[in-house]
mmCIF file of C-alpha atoms and ligand atoms in Angstrom:
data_model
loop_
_atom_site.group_PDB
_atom_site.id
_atom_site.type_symbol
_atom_site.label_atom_id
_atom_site.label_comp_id
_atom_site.label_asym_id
_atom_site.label_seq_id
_atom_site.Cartn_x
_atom_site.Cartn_y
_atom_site.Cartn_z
ATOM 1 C CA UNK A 1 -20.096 53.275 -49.277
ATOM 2 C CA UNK A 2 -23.772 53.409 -50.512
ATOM 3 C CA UNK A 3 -24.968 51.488 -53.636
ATOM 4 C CA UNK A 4 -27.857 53.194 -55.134
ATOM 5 C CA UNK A 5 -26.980 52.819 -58.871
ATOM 6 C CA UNK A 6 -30.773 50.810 -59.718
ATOM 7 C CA UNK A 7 -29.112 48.310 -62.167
ATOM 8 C CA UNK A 8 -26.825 47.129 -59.527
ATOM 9 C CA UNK A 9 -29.148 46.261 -57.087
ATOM 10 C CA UNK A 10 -31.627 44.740 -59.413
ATOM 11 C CA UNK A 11 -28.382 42.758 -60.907
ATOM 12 C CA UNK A 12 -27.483 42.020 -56.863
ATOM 13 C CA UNK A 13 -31.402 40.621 -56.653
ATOM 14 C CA UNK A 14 -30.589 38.320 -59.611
ATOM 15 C CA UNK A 15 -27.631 36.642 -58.130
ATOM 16 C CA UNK A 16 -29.485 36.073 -54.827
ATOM 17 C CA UNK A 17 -27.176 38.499 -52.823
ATOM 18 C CA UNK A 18 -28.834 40.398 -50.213
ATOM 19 C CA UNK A 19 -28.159 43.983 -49.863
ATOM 20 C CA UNK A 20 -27.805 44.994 -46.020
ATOM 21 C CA UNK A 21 -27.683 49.143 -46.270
ATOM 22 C CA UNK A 22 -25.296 51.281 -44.455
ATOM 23 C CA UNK A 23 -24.328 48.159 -41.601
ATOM 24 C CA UNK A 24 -22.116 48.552 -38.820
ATOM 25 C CA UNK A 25 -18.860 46.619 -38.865
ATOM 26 C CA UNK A 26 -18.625 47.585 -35.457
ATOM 27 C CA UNK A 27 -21.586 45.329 -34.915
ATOM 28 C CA UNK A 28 -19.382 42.146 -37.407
ATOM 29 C CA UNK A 29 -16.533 42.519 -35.799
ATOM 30 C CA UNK A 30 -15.431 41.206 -32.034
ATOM 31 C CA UNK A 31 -13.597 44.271 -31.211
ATOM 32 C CA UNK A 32 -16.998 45.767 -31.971
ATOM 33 C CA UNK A 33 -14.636 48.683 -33.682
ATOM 34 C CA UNK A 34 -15.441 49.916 -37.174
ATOM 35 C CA UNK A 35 -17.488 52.657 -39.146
ATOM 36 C CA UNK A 36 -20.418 51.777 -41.548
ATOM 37 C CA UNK A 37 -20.900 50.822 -45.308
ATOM 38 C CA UNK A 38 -23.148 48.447 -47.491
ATOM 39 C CA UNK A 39 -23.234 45.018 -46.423
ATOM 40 C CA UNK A 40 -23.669 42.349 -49.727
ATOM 41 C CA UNK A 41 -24.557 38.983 -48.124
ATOM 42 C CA UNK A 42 -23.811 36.000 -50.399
ATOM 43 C CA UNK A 43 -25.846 32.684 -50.426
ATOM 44 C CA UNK A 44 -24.300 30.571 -53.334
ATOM 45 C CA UNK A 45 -20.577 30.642 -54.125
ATOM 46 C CA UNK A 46 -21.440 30.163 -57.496
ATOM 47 C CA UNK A 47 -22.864 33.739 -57.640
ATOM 48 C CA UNK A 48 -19.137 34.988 -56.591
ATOM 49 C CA UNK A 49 -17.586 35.175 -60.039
ATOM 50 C CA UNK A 50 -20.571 37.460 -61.418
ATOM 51 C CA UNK A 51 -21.000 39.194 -58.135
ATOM 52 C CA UNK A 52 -17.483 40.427 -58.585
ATOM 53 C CA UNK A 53 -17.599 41.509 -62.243
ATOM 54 C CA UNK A 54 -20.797 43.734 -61.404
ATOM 55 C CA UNK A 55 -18.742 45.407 -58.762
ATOM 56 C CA UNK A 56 -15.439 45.484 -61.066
ATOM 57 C CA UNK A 57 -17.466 46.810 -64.093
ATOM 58 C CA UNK A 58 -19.224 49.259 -61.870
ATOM 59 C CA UNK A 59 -15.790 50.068 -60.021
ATOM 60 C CA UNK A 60 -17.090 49.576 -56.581
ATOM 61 C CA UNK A 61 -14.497 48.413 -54.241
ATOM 62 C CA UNK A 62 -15.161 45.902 -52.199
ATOM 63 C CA UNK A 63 -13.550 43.741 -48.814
ATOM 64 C CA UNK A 64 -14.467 40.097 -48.209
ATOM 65 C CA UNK A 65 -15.353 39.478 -44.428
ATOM 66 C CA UNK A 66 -15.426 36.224 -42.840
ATOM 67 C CA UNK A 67 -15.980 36.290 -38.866
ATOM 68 C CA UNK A 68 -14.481 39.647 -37.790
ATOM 69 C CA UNK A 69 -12.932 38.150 -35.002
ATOM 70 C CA UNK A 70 -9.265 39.040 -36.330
ATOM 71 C CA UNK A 71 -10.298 42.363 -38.032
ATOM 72 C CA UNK A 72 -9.740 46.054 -36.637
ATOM 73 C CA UNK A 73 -12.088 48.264 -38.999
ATOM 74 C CA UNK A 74 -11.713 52.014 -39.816
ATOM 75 C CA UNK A 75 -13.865 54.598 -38.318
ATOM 76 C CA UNK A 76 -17.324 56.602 -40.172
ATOM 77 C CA UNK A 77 -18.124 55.685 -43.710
ATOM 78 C CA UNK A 78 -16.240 53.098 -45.000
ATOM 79 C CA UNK A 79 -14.874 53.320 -48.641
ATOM 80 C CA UNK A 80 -15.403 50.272 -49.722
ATOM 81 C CA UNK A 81 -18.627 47.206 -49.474
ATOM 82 C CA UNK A 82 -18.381 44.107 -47.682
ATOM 83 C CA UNK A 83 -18.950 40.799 -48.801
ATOM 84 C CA UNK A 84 -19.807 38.110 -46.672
ATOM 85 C CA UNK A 85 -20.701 33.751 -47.213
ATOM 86 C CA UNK A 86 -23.996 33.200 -45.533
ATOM 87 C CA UNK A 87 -23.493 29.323 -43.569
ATOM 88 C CA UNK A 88 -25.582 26.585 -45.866
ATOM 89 C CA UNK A 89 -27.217 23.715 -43.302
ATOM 90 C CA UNK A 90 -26.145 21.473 -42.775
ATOM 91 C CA UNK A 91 -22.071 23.431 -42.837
ATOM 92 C CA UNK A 92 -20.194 20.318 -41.884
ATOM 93 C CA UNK A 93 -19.940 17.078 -43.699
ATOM 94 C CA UNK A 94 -18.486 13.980 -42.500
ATOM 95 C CA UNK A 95 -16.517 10.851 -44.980
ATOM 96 C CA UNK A 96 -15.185 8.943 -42.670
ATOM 97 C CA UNK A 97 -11.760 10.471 -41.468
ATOM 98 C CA UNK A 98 -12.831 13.510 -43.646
ATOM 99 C CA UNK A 99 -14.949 16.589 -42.564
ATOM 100 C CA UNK A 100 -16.226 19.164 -45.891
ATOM 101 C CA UNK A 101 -16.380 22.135 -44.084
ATOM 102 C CA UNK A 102 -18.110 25.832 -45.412
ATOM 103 C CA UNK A 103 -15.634 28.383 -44.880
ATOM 104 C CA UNK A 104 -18.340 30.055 -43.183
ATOM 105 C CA UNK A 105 -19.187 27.641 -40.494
ATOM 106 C CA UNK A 106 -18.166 28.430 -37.010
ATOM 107 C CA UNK A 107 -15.115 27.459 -36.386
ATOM 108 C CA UNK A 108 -15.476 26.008 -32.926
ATOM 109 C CA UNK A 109 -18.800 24.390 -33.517
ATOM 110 C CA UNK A 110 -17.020 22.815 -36.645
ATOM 111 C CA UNK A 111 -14.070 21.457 -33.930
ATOM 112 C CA UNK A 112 -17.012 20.237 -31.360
ATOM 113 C CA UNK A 113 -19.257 18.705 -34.070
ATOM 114 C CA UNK A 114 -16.125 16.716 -35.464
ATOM 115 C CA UNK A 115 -15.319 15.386 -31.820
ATOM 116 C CA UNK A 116 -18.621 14.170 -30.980
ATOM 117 C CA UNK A 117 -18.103 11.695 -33.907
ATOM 118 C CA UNK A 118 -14.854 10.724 -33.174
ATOM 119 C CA UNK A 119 -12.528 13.071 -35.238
ATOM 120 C CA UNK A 120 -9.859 15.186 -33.243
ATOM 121 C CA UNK A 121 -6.492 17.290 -33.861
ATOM 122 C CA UNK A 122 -8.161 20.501 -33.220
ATOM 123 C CA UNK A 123 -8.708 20.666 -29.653
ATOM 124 C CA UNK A 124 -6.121 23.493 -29.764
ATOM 125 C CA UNK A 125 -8.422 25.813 -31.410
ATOM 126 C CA UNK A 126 -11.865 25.280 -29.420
ATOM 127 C CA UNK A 127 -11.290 28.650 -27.802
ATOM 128 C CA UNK A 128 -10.505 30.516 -31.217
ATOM 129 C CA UNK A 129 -13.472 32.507 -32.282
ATOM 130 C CA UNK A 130 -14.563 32.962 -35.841
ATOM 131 C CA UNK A 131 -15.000 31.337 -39.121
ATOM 132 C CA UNK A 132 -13.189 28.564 -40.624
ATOM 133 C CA UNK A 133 -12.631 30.354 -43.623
ATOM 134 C CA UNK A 134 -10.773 32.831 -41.408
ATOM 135 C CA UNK A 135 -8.957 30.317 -39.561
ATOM 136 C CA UNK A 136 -7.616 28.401 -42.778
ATOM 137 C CA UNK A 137 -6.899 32.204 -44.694
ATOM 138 C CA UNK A 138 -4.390 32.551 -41.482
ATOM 139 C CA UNK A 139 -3.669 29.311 -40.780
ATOM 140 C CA UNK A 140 -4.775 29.736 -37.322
ATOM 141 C CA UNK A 141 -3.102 27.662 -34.735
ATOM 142 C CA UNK A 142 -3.053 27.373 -30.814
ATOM 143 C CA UNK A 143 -1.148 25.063 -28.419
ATOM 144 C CA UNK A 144 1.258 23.540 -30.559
ATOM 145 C CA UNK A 145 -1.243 22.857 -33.670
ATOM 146 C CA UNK A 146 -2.352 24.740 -36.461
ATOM 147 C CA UNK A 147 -5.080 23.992 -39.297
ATOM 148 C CA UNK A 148 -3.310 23.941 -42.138
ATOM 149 C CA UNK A 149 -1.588 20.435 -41.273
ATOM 150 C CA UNK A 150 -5.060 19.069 -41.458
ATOM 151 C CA UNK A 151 -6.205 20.682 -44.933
ATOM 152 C CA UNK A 152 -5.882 18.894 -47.586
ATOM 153 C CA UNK A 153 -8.612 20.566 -50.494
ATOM 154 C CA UNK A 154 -9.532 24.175 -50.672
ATOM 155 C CA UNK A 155 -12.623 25.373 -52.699
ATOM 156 C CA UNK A 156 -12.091 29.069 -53.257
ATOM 157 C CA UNK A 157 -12.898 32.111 -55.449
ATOM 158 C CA UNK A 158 -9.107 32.889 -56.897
ATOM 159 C CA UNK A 159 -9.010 36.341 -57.693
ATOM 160 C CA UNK A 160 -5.976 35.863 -60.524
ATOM 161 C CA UNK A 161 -8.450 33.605 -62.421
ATOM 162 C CA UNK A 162 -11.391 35.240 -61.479
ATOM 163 C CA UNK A 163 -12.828 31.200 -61.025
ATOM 164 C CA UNK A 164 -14.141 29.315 -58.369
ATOM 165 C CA UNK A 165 -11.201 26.374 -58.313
ATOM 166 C CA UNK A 166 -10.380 23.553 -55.927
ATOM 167 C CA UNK A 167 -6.666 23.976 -54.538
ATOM 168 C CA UNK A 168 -4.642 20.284 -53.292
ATOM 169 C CA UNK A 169 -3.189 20.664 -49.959
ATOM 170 C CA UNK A 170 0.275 20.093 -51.206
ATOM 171 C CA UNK A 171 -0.666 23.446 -52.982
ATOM 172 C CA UNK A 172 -0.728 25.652 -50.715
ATOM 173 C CA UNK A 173 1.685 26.635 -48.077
ATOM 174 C CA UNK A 174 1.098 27.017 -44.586
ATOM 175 C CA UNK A 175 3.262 28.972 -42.271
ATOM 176 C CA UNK A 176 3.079 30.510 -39.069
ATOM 177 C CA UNK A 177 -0.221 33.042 -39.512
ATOM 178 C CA UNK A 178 0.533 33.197 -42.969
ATOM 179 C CA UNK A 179 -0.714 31.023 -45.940
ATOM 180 C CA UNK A 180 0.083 31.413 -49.664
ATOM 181 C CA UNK A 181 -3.583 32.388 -50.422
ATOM 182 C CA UNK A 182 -3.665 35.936 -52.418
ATOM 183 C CA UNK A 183 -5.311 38.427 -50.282
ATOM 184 C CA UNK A 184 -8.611 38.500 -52.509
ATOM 185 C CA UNK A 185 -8.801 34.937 -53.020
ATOM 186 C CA UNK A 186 -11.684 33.946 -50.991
ATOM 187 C CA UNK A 187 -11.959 30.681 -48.788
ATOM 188 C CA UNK A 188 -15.475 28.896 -49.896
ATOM 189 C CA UNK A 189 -15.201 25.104 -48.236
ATOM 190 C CA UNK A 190 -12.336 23.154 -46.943
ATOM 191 C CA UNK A 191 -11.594 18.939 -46.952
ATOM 192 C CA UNK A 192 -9.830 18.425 -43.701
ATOM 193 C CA UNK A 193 -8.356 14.918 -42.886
ATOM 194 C CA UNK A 194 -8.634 14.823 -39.091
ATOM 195 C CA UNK A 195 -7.267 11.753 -37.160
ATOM 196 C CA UNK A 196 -9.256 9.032 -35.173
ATOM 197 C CA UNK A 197 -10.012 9.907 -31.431
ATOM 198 C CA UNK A 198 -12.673 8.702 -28.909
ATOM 199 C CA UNK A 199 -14.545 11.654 -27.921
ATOM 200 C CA UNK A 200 -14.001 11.301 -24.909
ATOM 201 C CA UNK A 201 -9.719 11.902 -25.055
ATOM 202 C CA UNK A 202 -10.833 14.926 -27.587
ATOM 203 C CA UNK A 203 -13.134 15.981 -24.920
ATOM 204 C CA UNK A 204 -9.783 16.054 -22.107
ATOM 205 C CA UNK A 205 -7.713 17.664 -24.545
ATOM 206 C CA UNK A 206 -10.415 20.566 -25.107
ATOM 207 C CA UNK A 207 -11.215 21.108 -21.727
ATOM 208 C CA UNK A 208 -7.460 21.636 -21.180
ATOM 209 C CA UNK A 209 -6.784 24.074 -23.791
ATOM 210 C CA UNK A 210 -9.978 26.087 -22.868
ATOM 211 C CA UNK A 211 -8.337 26.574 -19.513
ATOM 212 C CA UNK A 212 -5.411 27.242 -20.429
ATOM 213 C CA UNK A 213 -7.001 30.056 -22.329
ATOM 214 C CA UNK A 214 -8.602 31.133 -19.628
ATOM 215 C CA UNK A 215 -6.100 31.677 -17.366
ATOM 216 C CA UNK A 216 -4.122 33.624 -19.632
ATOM 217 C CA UNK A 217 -6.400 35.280 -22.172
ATOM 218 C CA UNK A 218 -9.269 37.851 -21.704
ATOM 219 C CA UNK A 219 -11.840 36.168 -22.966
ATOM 220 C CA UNK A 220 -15.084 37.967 -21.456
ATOM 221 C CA UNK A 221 -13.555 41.176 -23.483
ATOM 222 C CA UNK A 222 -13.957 42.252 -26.942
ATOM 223 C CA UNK A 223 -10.550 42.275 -28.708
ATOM 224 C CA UNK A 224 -9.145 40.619 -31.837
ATOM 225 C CA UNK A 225 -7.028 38.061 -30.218
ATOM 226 C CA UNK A 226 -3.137 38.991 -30.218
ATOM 227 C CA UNK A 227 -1.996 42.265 -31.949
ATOM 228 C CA UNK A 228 1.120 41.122 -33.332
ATOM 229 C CA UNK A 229 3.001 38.224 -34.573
ATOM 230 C CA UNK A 230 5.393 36.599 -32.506
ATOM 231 C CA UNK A 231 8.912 37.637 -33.544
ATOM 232 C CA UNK A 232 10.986 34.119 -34.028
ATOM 233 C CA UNK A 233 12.048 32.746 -30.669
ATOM 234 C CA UNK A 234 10.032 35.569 -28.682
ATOM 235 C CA UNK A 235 7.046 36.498 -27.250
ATOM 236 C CA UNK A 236 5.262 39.616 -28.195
ATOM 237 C CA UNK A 237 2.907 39.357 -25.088
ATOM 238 C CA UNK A 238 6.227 38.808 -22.634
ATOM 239 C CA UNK A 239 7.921 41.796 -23.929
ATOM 240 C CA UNK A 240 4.988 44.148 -23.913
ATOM 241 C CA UNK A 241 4.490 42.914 -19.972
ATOM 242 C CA UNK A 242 8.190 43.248 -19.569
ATOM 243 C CA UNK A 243 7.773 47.321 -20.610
ATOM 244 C CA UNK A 244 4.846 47.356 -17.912
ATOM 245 C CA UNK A 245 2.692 48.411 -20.531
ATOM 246 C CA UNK A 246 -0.743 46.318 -19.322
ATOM 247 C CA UNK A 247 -3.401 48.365 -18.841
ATOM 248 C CA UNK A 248 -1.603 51.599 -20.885
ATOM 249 C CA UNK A 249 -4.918 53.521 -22.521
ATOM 250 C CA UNK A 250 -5.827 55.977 -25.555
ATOM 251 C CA UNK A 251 -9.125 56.459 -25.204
ATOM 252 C CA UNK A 252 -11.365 53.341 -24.300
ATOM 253 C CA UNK A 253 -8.931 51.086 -26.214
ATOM 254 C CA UNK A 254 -6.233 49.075 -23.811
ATOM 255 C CA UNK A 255 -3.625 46.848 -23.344
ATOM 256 C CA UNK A 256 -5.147 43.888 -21.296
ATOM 257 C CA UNK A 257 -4.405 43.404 -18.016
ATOM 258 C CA UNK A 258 -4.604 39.402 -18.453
ATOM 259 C CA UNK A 259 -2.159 39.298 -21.445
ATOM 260 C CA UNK A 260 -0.336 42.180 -22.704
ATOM 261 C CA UNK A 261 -0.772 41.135 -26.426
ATOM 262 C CA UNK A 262 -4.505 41.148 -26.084
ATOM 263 C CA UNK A 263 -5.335 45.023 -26.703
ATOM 264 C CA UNK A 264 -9.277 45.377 -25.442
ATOM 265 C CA UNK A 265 -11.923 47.684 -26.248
ATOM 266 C CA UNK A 266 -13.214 48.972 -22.797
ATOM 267 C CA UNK A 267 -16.151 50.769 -24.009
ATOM 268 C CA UNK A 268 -16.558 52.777 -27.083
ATOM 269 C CA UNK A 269 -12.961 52.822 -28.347
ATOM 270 C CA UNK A 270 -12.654 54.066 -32.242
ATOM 271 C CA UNK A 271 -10.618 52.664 -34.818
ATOM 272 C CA UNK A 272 -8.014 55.583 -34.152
ATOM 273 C CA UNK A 273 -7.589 55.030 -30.364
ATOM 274 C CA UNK A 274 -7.029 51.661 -31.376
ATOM 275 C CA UNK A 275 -4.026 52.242 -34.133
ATOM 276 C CA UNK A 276 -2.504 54.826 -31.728
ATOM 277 C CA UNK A 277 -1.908 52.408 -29.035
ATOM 278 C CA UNK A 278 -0.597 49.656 -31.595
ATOM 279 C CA UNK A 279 1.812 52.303 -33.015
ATOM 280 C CA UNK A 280 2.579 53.741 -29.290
ATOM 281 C CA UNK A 281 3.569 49.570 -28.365
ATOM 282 C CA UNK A 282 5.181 48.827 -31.508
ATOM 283 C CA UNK A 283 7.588 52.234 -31.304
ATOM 284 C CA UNK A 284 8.440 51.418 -27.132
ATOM 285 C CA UNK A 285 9.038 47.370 -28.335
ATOM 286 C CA UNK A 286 11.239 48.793 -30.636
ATOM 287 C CA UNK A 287 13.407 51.017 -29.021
ATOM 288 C CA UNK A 288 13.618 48.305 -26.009
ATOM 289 C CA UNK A 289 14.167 45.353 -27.681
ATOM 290 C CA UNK A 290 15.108 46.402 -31.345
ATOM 291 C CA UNK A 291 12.236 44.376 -32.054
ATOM 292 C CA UNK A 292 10.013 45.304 -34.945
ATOM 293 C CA UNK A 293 6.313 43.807 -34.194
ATOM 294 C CA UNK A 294 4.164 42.548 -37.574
ATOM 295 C CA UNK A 295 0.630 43.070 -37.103
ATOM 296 C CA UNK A 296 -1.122 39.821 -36.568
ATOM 297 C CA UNK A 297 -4.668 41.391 -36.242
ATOM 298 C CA UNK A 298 -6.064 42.192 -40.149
ATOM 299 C CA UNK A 299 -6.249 46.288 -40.420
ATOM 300 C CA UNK A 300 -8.861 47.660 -42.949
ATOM 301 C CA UNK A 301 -8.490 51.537 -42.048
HETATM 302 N N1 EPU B 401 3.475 36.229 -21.227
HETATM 303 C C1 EPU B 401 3.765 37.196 -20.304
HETATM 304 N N2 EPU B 401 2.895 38.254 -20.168
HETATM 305 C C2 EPU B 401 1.767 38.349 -20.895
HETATM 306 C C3 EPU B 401 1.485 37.359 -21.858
HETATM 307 C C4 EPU B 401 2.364 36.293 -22.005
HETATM 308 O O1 EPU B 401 4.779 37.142 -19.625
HETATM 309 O O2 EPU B 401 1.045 39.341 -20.725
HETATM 310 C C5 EPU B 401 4.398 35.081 -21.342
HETATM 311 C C6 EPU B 401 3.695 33.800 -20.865
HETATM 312 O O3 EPU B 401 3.818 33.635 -19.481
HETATM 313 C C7 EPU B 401 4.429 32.739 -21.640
HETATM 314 C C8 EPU B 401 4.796 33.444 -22.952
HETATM 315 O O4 EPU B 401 4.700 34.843 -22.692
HETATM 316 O O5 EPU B 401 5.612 32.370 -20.999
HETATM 317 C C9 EPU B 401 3.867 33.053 -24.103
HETATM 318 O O6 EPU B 401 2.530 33.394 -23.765
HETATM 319 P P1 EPU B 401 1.260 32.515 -24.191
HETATM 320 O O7 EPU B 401 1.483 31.081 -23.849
HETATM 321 O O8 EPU B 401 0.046 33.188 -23.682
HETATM 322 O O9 EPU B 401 1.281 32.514 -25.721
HETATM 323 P P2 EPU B 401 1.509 33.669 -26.754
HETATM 324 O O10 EPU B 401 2.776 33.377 -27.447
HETATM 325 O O11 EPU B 401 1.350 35.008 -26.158
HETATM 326 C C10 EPU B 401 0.318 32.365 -28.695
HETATM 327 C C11 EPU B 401 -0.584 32.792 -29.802
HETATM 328 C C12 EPU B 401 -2.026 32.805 -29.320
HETATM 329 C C13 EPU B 401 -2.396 31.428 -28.818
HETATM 330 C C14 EPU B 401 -1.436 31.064 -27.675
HETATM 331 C C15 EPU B 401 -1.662 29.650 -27.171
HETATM 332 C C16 EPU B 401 0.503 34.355 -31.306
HETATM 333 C C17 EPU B 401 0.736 35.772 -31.641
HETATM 334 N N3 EPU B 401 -0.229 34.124 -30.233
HETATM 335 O O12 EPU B 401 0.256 33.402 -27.724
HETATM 336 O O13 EPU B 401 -2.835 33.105 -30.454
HETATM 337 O O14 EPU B 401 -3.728 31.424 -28.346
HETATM 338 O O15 EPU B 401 -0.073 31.119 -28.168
HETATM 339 O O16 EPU B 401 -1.161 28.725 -28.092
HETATM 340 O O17 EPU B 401 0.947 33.457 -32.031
HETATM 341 C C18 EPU B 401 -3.946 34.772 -31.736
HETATM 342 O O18 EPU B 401 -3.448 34.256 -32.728
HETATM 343 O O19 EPU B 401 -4.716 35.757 -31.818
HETATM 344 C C19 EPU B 401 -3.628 34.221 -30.428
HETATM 345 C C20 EPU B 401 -4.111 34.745 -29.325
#
């Protein structure tokens, strides 16, 4: 989607949002899958609330990215814009056992940078890519620990209010992959409390995890992580091996040969090679196992 009405983008230059024309998501997003549209980059979070009414008022849909490492993105022009947080520097602060995190800080730079001054309980998710935004939309978790147990403020934009508002931790409620967040509400900063660790016993646990993830994960390949959700008490990834599905292909998109919940892009795979093989897994799950898979990877198509 194009803006070219001239009192948007002079309104856009007034609320210090940066217009990026006709970008590829494919280039945003780690499955380096997705079509193009106008990319509206966003430097204060106070410009949110206004930055929304001019696209409401002017009806221009619009998505709200964050590190496109959990994202599978439709193919050719996209119908709607994207919104994305630029990172302020510095994007971490520390308060003693507290770290003020920017939703759009890196989420394992934000886990490193909290070890090195003594501040663990994330080592699980050194090896998860993106944003910590993402990771606390989700509630992103990894070997036995998710993020959520940590959070205890939220700055975001809440769409119901249409307000920038600070959320208690007792709040908001954090399942597996899922959190009570609206899906527009948008993550702007996070106050985690994070427990007391020399760096060096952080440093052990992380070096475990990340080899743990290597050994089972295909991490030199672009994908979105795991596909689906684990169903309770099962594995999506054992069952999908179990059908001798790794390595089954539509197109350049495939089912990893590492771990069958990882579904890779192997060269130029499009959006729609992509959903067929999700639906193609998801229908021979299901007729296995009676098993219906929930998508864990965000679809905009
Ligand atoms: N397995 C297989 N074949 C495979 C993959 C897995 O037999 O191809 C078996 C494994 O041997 C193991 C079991 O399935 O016995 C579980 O596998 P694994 O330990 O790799 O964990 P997972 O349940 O597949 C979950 C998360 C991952 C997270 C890992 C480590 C989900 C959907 N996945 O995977 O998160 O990294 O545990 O904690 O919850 C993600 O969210 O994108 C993600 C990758």
């Amino acid at each position: 989607m194009r803006i070219e009405n001239a009192k948007i983008i002079a309104a856009l230059r007034e609320l210090d949002v940066e217009l990026r024309s006709s970008s590829s998501l494919a280039e945003l997003t780690s499955l380096a899958i997705g079509g193009t549209t106008d990319l509206l980059r966003v430097k204060k979070h106070e410009s949110i609330p206004g930055l929304l009414d001019l696209l409401d008022s002017h009806g221009v849909p619009h998505r709200f990215l964050g590190g496109g490492s959990n994202l599978l993105v439709g193919d050719g022009e996209l119908p709607w814009v994207v919104l994305q947080l630029t990172s302020p520097k510095p994007d971490v602060l520390l308060e003693g056992n507290f770290a003020h995190v920017d939703a759009a800080a890196d989420l394992g730079r934000t886990v490193t940078y909290c070890a090195k001054h003594d501040l663990g309980g994330m080592e699980g998710l050194i090896g998860v890519p993106g944003t910590v935004g993402g990771a606390l939309r989700m509630n992103a978790g990894a070997y036995g620990m998710q993020i959520g147990s940590y959070v205890r403020e939220v700055k975001l934009y809440r769409a119901a209010t249409r307000q920038i508002e600070i959320l208690r931790g007792h709040q908001i409620s954090f399942e597996y992959r899922h959190t009570s967040f609206a899906p527009d509400d948008m993550m702007l900063a996070v106050k985690l409390e994070l427990p007391s660790k020399p760096y060096k016993e952080i440093l052990q646990g992380i070096r475990i995890c990340n080899e743990k993830r290597r050994s089972s994960q295909p991490l030199g390949q672009k994908s979105a992580g795991c596909i689906f959700k684990n169903p309770p008490g099962a594995s999506a990834g054992r069952m999908i091996d179990e059908l001798g599905l790794k390595g089954l292909s539509r197109g350049d998109a495939r089912v990893s040969d590492r771990h069958a919940n990882f579904f890779v892009n192997a060269g130029k795979a499009s959006a729609k090679d992509m959903l067929g093989l999700i639906a193609d897994v998801r229908e021979r799950v299901h007729s296995t196992f009676k098993v219906e898979l929930e998508h864990e990877v965000v679809i905009w198509a």
